[in-house]
Short mmCIF file of C-alpha atoms in Angstrom, two decimals:
data_model
loop_
_atom_site.label_atom_id
_atom_site.label_comp_id
_atom_site.label_asym_id
_atom_site.label_seq_id
_atom_site.Cartn_x
_atom_site.Cartn_y
_atom_site.Cartn_z
CA MET E 567 0.16 -0.22 -0.17
CA ILE E 568 1.60 3.42 -0.53
CA ASP E 569 1.34 5.61 2.12
CA PHE E 570 0.51 9.96 2.00
CA TYR E 571 4.65 10.53 2.33
CA THR E 572 5.02 9.05 -0.51
CA GLU E 573 2.14 9.46 -2.30
CA LYS E 574 2.80 13.06 -2.08
CA LEU E 575 5.99 12.36 -3.13
CA LEU E 576 5.38 11.25 -6.16
CA ASP E 577 3.24 14.20 -7.32
CA PHE E 578 5.84 15.99 -6.38
CA ILE E 579 8.26 14.50 -8.92
CA LYS E 580 5.13 14.77 -11.84
CA GLU E 581 4.78 18.56 -10.88
CA ASP E 582 9.02 18.69 -11.65
CA VAL E 583 9.72 16.43 -14.19
CA TYR E 584 5.86 16.63 -16.68
CA PRO E 585 5.95 15.01 -19.02
CA GLU E 586 9.49 14.60 -19.61
CA ASP E 587 12.79 16.10 -17.91
CA ILE E 588 14.77 16.66 -22.19
CA THR E 589 17.84 17.67 -20.26
CA SER E 590 18.14 14.44 -18.51
CA ARG E 591 17.59 12.21 -21.94
CA ILE E 592 21.53 12.89 -22.89
CA VAL E 593 22.27 10.39 -19.94
CA LYS E 594 19.06 7.80 -19.84
CA GLY E 595 20.31 4.30 -19.50
CA ILE E 596 23.87 4.62 -17.62
CA LYS E 597 23.93 3.19 -14.97
CA ALA E 598 24.59 6.09 -11.82
CA ARG E 599 25.36 6.42 -8.05
CA GLY E 600 24.36 9.63 -6.43
CA TYR E 601 26.20 11.15 -3.06
CA ILE E 602 24.01 13.10 -1.36
CA ARG E 603 25.73 15.36 1.56
CA SER E 604 24.96 17.83 3.92
CA LYS E 605 27.00 21.43 3.49
CA ASP E 606 25.48 22.22 6.74
CA SER E 607 25.46 21.50 10.79
CA GLY E 608 22.26 20.70 12.27
CA ILE E 609 19.47 17.68 12.95
CA LEU E 610 18.32 15.83 9.92
CA ALA E 611 14.58 14.63 8.95
CA GLY E 612 12.92 12.85 5.68
CA ASN E 613 15.63 10.26 4.74
CA GLY E 614 12.90 8.35 6.67
CA LEU E 615 10.35 8.99 4.05
CA LEU E 616 12.11 7.90 1.10
CA PRO E 617 12.84 4.04 0.60
CA LYS E 618 9.54 3.69 -0.55
CA PHE E 619 8.94 5.90 -3.21
CA LEU E 620 12.69 5.85 -4.68
CA SER E 621 12.18 1.86 -4.84
CA ILE E 622 9.36 2.70 -6.60
CA VAL E 623 10.67 4.88 -9.30
CA GLY E 624 13.36 2.11 -10.12
CA ILE E 625 16.65 3.54 -7.14
CA ARG E 626 17.98 1.52 -4.72
CA ILE E 627 19.31 2.70 -1.65
CA ILE E 628 23.13 1.68 -1.01
CA SER E 629 23.09 3.24 2.72
CA LYS E 630 21.18 6.23 4.10
CA LYS E 631 21.54 8.50 6.92
CA ASP E 632 18.77 7.58 9.94
CA ASP E 633 16.91 10.86 10.61
CA GLY E 634 16.99 12.15 13.89
CA LYS E 635 21.13 11.87 14.27
CA GLU E 636 23.25 14.96 13.77
CA VAL E 637 24.63 16.08 10.83
CA ARG E 638 28.40 18.45 9.34
CA PRO E 639 29.45 19.69 6.52
CA GLY E 640 30.67 16.76 4.47
CA ASP E 641 28.62 13.76 6.16
CA GLU E 642 27.47 11.54 3.48
CA LEU E 643 23.90 11.35 3.76
CA LEU E 644 21.91 8.92 1.36
CA VAL E 645 24.04 6.50 -1.01
CA ILE E 646 21.68 5.71 -3.81
CA GLU E 647 21.75 3.68 -7.73
CA GLY E 648 19.81 3.31 -10.82
CA ASP E 649 20.09 4.78 -14.21
CA GLY E 650 21.33 8.51 -14.26
CA ASP E 651 18.37 10.04 -15.81
CA ASP E 652 15.84 8.68 -13.13
CA LEU E 653 19.02 9.89 -9.75
CA LEU E 654 18.52 13.40 -12.01
CA GLY E 655 14.77 13.03 -12.15
CA VAL E 656 14.30 12.89 -8.29
CA GLU E 657 17.87 14.67 -7.46
CA ARG E 658 16.20 18.27 -6.56
CA VAL E 659 12.51 16.98 -4.98
CA ILE E 660 15.55 15.55 -2.68
CA LEU E 661 16.83 17.89 -1.67
CA ASN E 662 14.17 19.84 -1.41
CA ILE E 663 12.84 17.85 1.08
CA LEU E 664 15.89 17.66 3.09
CA GLY E 665 16.64 20.46 3.51
CA LYS E 666 13.78 21.36 4.40
CA LEU E 667 12.20 18.92 6.87
CA SER E 668 15.93 18.71 8.14
CA GLY E 669 15.68 22.79 9.20
CA ILE E 670 12.93 22.40 10.91
CA ALA E 671 14.00 19.52 13.25
CA THR E 672 16.86 21.71 13.54
CA ALA E 673 14.76 24.07 15.06
CA THR E 674 13.15 22.48 16.65
CA HIS E 675 15.83 20.19 18.75
CA LEU E 676 17.46 23.97 19.54
CA MET E 677 14.42 24.95 20.83
CA VAL E 678 13.63 22.53 23.20
CA ASN E 679 17.05 22.07 24.56
CA LYS E 680 16.95 25.77 24.85
CA ALA E 681 13.56 25.67 26.89
CA ARG E 682 14.47 22.74 29.20
CA GLU E 683 17.80 24.34 30.07
CA ALA E 684 14.79 26.02 32.39
CA ASN E 685 12.50 22.92 32.64
CA SER E 686 13.16 19.86 31.98
CA SER E 687 9.27 18.56 31.49
CA VAL E 688 8.34 21.88 29.31
CA ARG E 689 7.14 20.50 25.64
CA ILE E 690 7.79 22.29 22.09
CA ALA E 691 5.28 22.00 19.99
CA GLY E 692 4.06 23.15 16.16
CA THR E 693 1.19 25.18 14.93
CA ARG E 694 -1.12 25.28 11.98
CA LYS E 695 1.37 27.69 10.63
CA THR E 696 2.70 24.60 8.18
CA THR E 697 3.23 25.31 3.79
CA PRO E 698 -0.05 24.39 2.36
CA GLY E 699 0.31 20.59 0.89
CA LEU E 700 3.76 19.91 3.18
CA ARG E 701 2.46 19.86 6.92
CA LEU E 702 2.45 16.21 7.44
CA PHE E 703 6.13 16.76 6.26
CA GLU E 704 6.53 19.53 8.41
CA LYS E 705 4.44 17.45 11.54
CA TYR E 706 7.17 14.73 11.11
CA ALA E 707 9.79 17.08 11.12
CA ILE E 708 8.80 18.66 14.69
CA GLU E 709 8.73 15.14 16.72
CA VAL E 710 12.35 14.19 14.52
CA GLY E 711 13.39 17.47 16.33
CA GLY E 712 12.44 16.78 19.63
CA GLY E 713 9.36 18.60 19.49
CA ASP E 714 5.48 17.63 19.62
CA PRO E 715 3.23 18.07 16.61
CA HIS E 716 0.34 19.63 18.49
CA ARG E 717 -2.90 19.53 16.17
CA PHE E 718 -2.30 18.42 13.17
CA ASN E 719 -5.73 19.60 12.01
CA LEU E 720 -9.29 21.05 12.92
CA SER E 721 -11.06 18.18 13.65
CA ASP E 722 -7.97 16.77 16.27
CA ALA E 723 -9.02 19.44 19.44
CA ILE E 724 -11.49 21.75 20.45
CA LEU E 725 -9.96 25.26 20.36
CA ILE E 726 -11.36 28.33 21.04
CA LYS E 727 -9.86 31.08 19.42
CA ASP E 728 -10.24 35.17 19.34
CA ASN E 729 -12.17 34.91 16.39
CA HIS E 730 -14.48 32.66 18.21
CA ILE E 731 -15.10 34.56 21.16
CA ALA E 732 -15.37 37.99 19.48
CA LEU E 733 -18.50 36.27 17.75
CA ILE E 734 -20.37 34.29 20.94
CA GLY E 735 -18.93 37.25 23.30
CA SER E 736 -17.76 36.16 26.52
CA VAL E 737 -14.91 33.46 27.41
CA THR E 738 -18.03 31.57 29.59
CA GLU E 739 -20.60 31.42 26.48
CA SER E 740 -18.28 29.75 24.23
CA ILE E 741 -17.37 26.92 26.58
CA LYS E 742 -21.17 26.02 26.78
CA LEU E 743 -21.79 26.49 23.40
CA ALA E 744 -18.44 24.08 22.70
CA ARG E 745 -19.35 21.28 25.56
CA LYS E 746 -22.64 21.35 23.46
CA ILE E 747 -21.08 19.95 20.59
CA ALA E 748 -17.99 18.01 21.88
CA SER E 749 -17.34 14.45 21.90
CA PHE E 750 -16.20 13.30 25.24
CA THR E 751 -13.30 11.89 22.79
CA LYS E 752 -11.90 15.81 22.40
CA LYS E 753 -9.92 17.29 24.32
CA LEU E 754 -11.96 21.28 24.92
CA GLU E 755 -9.75 24.51 25.18
CA ILE E 756 -9.56 27.90 24.89
CA GLU E 757 -7.39 31.33 24.12
CA VAL E 758 -7.01 34.21 26.54
CA ASN E 759 -5.31 36.80 27.02
CA SER E 760 -5.89 37.80 30.03
CA VAL E 761 -5.37 36.23 34.03
CA GLU E 762 -8.59 36.99 34.82
CA ASP E 763 -10.20 35.33 31.34
CA ALA E 764 -7.89 32.27 32.86
CA ILE E 765 -9.06 31.84 35.23
CA LEU E 766 -13.38 31.95 33.61
CA ALA E 767 -12.11 29.32 31.37
CA TYR E 768 -10.61 26.84 34.31
CA LYS E 769 -14.03 27.25 36.20
CA ALA E 770 -15.71 27.37 33.29
CA GLY E 771 -14.22 23.64 32.82
CA VAL E 772 -11.80 23.06 29.92
CA ASP E 773 -8.93 21.17 29.23
CA ALA E 774 -6.31 23.55 28.15
CA ILE E 775 -5.74 27.07 28.13
CA LEU E 776 -3.14 28.61 25.16
CA LEU E 777 -2.08 32.03 27.11
CA ASP E 778 -1.39 33.67 23.74
CA ASN E 779 0.98 36.63 23.15
CA MET E 780 0.96 37.18 27.55
CA LYS E 781 3.79 38.74 28.88
CA PRO E 782 6.05 35.95 31.14
CA ARG E 783 5.94 37.87 34.01
CA GLU E 784 1.05 37.43 33.45
CA ILE E 785 2.31 33.73 32.47
CA GLU E 786 3.45 32.73 35.57
CA GLU E 787 0.79 34.61 37.54
CA VAL E 788 -1.57 32.33 35.81
CA VAL E 789 1.03 29.48 36.23
CA LYS E 790 1.10 29.98 40.57
CA GLU E 791 -3.09 30.05 40.18
CA LEU E 792 -3.46 26.95 37.68
CA LYS E 793 -1.15 24.47 37.33
CA GLY E 794 -1.31 20.98 37.73
CA LYS E 795 -5.42 22.13 37.15
CA LEU E 796 -4.94 22.09 34.04
CA ILE E 797 -2.96 22.25 30.48
CA ILE E 798 -0.83 25.14 30.45
CA GLU E 799 0.34 26.28 26.88
CA ALA E 800 2.25 30.07 26.55
CA SER E 801 2.24 30.97 22.19
CA GLY E 802 2.55 34.28 19.91
CA ARG E 803 5.61 34.97 18.53
CA ILE E 804 7.76 32.37 20.82
CA ASN E 805 11.57 31.61 19.26
CA PRO E 806 14.81 30.46 19.93
CA ASP E 807 15.81 33.65 21.88
CA ASN E 808 13.21 34.11 23.70
CA VAL E 809 11.84 30.53 24.65
CA VAL E 810 14.35 29.92 27.80
CA ASP E 811 12.09 33.45 29.25
CA TYR E 812 9.53 31.05 28.91
CA ALA E 813 10.48 27.91 29.72
CA ARG E 814 10.62 29.42 33.15
CA THR E 815 6.91 30.18 34.06
CA GLY E 816 6.76 26.41 34.00
CA VAL E 817 3.98 26.34 31.53
CA ASP E 818 2.92 22.77 29.77
CA ILE E 819 3.25 23.07 26.14
CA ILE E 820 5.03 26.31 24.52
CA SER E 821 3.43 26.45 20.73
CA SER E 822 5.59 28.46 18.16
CA GLY E 823 5.12 28.82 14.75
CA TYR E 824 9.59 29.66 14.13
CA ILE E 825 9.44 26.20 13.25
CA THR E 826 7.84 25.58 10.89
CA HIS E 827 7.23 28.99 9.11
CA SER E 828 11.03 30.64 9.96
CA SER E 829 13.76 27.89 10.15
CA ARG E 830 16.24 27.75 7.77
CA SER E 831 16.34 24.75 5.32
CA LEU E 832 19.56 23.29 5.55
CA ASP E 833 21.89 22.88 2.47
CA PHE E 834 22.67 19.62 1.38
CA SER E 835 23.68 18.70 -2.67
CA MET E 836 24.11 15.67 -4.81
CA ASP E 837 26.79 14.48 -6.12
CA ILE E 838 27.23 11.32 -9.07
CA GLU E 839 29.53 8.74 -10.79
CA ARG E 840 28.74 6.27 -13.34
CA ILE E 841 29.32 3.09 -12.10
#
């Protein structure tokens, strides 16, 4: 059975190669070996998604480095063999995917390490600020980097946000309405931006509160009042430069769009030889 990742990778190849790679006609049928190497330092992510895809397009893996491993300039990440035109046809897709996912894994790993120096139990989580069509890939990279993927889509949990509250009129009424439609299998979380609303939400019976764009000193007040009574999540412009300040507050979760929308892709390249 073709899994989601393989199906998407095949679509990406169609985008790049369809109806054919007219340049690589000149190497068609020449047996070749490709060496994908790092020109950067970071955490590798994406190699684990490639075997079935490469097998379908007629390429054999000779060796590969495992996802989650640290890489440095010059490290060999993947060695593949096949017809020259096939190797060149997949080159850019593979490098783009590996570079992007490894960049996300690297940023996540950095955030996790920094945060846990201040708060050993805090989780760094992703958000839905992902690239359309690549969400599952990017969530995979977050997990490789040691983070939590958070919601994959809007059906995973109820998360009442500021715009929901604006339409309903109050925190308490929004929670009441959500309780009426919520399945017992789904957690109920609400986004708030004040200590007062956080306490209101707790009293209304939510499972989690998301403290949005609140300063660390404000979050500390909420943690002091509610720690251990429900899940406390902090979010809003949190990045490697300020994550320690938020971790020190004692929150359970720190969610960050930075790791998917602002992380830098790692630089990888492929060299090829005739065999």
